[in-house]
Tab-separated table of C-alpha atoms in Angstrom:
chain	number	residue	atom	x	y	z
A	1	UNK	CA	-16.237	13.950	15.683
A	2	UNK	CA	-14.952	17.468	14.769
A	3	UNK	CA	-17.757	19.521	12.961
A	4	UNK	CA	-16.318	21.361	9.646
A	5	UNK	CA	-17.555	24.895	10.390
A	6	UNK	CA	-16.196	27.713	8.056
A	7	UNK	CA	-15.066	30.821	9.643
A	8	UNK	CA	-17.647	32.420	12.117
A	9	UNK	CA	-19.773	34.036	12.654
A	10	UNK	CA	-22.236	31.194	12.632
A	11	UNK	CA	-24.760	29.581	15.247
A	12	UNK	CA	-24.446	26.862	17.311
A	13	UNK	CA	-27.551	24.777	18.916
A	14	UNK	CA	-26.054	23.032	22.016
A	15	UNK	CA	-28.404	20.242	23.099
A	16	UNK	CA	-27.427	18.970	26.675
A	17	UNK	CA	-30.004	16.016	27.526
A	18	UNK	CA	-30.169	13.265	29.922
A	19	UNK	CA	-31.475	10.148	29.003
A	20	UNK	CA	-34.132	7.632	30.242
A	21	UNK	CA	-33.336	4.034	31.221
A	22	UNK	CA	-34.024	1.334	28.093
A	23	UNK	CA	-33.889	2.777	24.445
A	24	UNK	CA	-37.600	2.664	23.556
A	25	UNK	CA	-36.961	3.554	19.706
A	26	UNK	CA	-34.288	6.040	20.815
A	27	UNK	CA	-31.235	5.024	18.414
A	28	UNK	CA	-33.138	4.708	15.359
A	29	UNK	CA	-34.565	7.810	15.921
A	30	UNK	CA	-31.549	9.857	16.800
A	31	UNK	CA	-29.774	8.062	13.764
A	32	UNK	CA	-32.364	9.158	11.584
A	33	UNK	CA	-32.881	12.557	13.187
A	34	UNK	CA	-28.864	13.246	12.244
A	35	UNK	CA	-29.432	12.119	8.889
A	36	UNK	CA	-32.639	14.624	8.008
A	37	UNK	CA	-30.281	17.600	9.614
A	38	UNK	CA	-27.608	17.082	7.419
A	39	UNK	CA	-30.197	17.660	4.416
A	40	UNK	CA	-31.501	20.785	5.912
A	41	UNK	CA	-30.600	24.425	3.975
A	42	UNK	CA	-28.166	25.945	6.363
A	43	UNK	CA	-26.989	23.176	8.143
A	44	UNK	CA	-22.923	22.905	8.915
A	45	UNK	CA	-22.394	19.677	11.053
A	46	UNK	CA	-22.795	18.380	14.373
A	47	UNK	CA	-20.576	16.883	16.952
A	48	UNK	CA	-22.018	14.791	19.813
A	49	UNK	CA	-21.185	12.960	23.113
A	50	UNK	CA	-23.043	10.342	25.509
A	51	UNK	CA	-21.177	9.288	28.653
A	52	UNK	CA	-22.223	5.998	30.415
A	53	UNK	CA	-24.402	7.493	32.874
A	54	UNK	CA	-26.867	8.413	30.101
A	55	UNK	CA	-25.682	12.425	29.935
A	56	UNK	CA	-25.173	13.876	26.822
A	57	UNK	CA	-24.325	16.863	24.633
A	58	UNK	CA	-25.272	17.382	21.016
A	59	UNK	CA	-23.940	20.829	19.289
A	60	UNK	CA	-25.588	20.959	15.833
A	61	UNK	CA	-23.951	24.429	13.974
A	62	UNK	CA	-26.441	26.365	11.493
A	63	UNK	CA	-25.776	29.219	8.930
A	64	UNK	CA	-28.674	31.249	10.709
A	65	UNK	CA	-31.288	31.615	12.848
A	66	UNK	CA	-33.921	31.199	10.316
A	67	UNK	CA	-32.373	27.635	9.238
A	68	UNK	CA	-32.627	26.652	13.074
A	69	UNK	CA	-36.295	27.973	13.265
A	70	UNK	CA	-36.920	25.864	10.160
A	71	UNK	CA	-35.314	23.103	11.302
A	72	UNK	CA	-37.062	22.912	14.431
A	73	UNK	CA	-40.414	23.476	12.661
A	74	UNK	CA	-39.693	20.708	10.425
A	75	UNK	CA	-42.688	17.650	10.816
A	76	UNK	CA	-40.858	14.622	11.719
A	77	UNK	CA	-38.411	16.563	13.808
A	78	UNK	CA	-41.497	17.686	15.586
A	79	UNK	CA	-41.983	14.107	15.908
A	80	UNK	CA	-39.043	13.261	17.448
A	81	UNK	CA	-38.732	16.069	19.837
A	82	UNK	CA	-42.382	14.662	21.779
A	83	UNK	CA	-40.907	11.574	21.980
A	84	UNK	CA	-37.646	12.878	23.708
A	85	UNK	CA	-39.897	15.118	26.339
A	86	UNK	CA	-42.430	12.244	26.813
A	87	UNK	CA	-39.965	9.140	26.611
A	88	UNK	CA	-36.210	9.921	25.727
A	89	UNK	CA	-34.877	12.447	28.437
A	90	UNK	CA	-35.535	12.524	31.937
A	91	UNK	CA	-34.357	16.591	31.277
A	92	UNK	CA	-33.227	18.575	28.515
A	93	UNK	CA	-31.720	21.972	27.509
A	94	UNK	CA	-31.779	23.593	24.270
A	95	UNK	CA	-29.524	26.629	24.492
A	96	UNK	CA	-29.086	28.591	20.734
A	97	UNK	CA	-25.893	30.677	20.406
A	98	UNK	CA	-24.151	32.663	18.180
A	99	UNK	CA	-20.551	31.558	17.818
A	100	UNK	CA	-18.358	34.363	17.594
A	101	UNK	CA	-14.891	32.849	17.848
A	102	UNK	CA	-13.323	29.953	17.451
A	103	UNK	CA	-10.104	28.091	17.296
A	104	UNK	CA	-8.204	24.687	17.809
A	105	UNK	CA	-6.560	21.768	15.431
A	106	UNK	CA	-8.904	19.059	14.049
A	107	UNK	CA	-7.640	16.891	11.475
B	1	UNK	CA	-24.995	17.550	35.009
B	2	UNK	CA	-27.039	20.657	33.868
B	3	UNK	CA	-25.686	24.018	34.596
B	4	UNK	CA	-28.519	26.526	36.473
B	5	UNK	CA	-27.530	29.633	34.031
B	6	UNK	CA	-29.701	32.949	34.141
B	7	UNK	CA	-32.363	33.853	31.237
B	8	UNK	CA	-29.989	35.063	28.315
B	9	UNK	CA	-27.560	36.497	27.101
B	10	UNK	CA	-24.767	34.955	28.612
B	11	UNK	CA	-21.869	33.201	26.604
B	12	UNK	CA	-20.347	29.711	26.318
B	13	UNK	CA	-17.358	28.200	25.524
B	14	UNK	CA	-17.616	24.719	23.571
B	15	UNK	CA	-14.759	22.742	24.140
B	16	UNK	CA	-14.557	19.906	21.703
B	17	UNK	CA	-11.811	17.381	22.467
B	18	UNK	CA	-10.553	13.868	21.692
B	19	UNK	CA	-8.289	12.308	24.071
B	20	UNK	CA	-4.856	10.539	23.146
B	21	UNK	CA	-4.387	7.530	24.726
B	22	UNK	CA	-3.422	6.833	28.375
B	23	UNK	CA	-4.297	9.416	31.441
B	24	UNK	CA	-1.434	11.264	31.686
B	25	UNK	CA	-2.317	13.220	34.312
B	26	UNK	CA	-5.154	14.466	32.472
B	27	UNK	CA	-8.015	13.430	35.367
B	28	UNK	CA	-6.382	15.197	37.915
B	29	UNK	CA	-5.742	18.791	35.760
B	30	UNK	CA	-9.358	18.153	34.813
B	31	UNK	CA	-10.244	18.000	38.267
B	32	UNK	CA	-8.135	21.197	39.161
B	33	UNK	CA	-9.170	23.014	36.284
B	34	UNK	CA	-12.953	22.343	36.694
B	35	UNK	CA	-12.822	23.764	40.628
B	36	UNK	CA	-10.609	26.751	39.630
B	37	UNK	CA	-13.015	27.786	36.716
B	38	UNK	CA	-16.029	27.492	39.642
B	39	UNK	CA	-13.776	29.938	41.646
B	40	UNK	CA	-13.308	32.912	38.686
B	41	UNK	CA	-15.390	36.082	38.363
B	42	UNK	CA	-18.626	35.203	36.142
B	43	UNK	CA	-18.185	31.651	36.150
B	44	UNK	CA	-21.670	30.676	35.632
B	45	UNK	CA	-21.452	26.407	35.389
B	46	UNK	CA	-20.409	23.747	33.522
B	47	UNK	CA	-21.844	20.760	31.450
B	48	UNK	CA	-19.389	17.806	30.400
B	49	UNK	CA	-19.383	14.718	28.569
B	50	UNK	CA	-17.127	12.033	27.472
B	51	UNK	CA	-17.662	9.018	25.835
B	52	UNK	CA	-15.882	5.294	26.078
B	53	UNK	CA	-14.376	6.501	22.598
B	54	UNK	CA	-12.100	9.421	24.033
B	55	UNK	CA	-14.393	12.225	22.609
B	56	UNK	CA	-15.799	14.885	24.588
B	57	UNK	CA	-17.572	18.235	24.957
B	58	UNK	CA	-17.152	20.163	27.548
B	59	UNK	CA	-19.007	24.020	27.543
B	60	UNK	CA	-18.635	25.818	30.151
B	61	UNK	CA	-21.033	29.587	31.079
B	62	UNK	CA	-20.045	32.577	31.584
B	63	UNK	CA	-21.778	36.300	32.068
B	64	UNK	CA	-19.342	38.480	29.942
B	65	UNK	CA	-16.540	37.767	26.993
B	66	UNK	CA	-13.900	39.563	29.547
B	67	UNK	CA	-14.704	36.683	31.775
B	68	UNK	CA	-13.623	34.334	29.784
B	69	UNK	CA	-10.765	36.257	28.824
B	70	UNK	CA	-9.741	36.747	32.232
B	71	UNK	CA	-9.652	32.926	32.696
B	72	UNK	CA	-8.104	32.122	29.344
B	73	UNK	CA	-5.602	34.033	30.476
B	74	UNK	CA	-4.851	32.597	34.053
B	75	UNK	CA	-1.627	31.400	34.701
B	76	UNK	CA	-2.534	27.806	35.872
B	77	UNK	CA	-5.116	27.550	33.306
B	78	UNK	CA	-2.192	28.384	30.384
B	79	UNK	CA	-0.143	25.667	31.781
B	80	UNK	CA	-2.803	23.009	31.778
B	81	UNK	CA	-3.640	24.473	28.020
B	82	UNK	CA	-0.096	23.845	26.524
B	83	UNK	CA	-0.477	20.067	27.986
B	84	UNK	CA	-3.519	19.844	26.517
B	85	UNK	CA	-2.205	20.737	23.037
B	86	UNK	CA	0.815	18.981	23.763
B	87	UNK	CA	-0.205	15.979	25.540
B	88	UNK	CA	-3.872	15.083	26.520
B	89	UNK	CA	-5.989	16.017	23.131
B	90	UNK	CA	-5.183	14.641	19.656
B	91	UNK	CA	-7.120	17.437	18.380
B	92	UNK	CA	-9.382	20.413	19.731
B	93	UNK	CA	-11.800	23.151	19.101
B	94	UNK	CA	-12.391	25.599	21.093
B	95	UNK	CA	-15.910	27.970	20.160
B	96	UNK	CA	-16.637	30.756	21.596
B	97	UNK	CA	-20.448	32.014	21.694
B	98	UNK	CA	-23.386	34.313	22.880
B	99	UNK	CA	-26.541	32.184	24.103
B	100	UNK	CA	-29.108	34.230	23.092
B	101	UNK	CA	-32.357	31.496	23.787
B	102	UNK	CA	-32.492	28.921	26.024
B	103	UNK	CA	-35.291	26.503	27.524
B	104	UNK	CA	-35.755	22.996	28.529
B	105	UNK	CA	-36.564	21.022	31.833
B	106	UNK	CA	-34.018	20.362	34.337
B	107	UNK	CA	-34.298	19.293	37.747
């Protein structure tokens, strides 16, 4: 569950998205989708939540900017993110922040 | 679900959590806290999920880092922090952060 990010600074993509009724190729997708992330030059982890009523958030951290704007760039993620406007999420936000602080106890 | 922030900047906190087992009196704090952030000087919204596996992510907006250092720092909100780290979370991460681009479709 608990990304392990080294010290910030670093950046943070958080993902909030509501899903569609029926999965329509969703799961495979967002398995595969995690798995081509974690190959990606800059990437530092993810950590993501659905509830039962179909909301979700997905915080994916990054080194930089530049490895988000590649990432997001990146063919089959292209892919992916038409099929989650067009099929996958009744909404979505994409909000991309620069982490600053951060503290807690993950084992 | 979504929170209706402004354009950027603004910052978020990302509250990563897994539950211990057993409520606690966790749902009701959650409650309290979640109205009492609403009430504080640039509170700007909230988005939270948990799933049936006791992880969540909670992130919660705000216009200015003294705003969130104003509510870190309120009384009832420290008490519902030390049972969190004492009772409620088997582990936590907290992630402080300046949105600097956001977009997506929310209704």
């Amino acid at each position: 569950m608990f990304a392990k990010t080294p010290d910030p600074p670093y950046y943070a993509v958080i993902f909030t998205t509501q899903r569609t009724e029926g999965d329509n190729g969703y799961a495979d997708m967002a398995n595969r989708m995690e798995a081509l992330a974690a190959e990606q030059p800059g990437y530092l982890g993810t950590e993501s939540v659905r509830g039962s009523d179909g909301s979700g958030i997905t915080v994916s951290y990054w080194d930089s900017l530049e490895a988000i704007a590649i990432w997001k760039r990146n063919t089959t993620h292209q892919f992916a993110q038409t099929q989650g406007r067009d099929n996958w999420y009744a909404d979505y936000m994409v909000r991309v922040a620069k982490v600053e602080r951060a503290y807690g106890r993950s084992t």
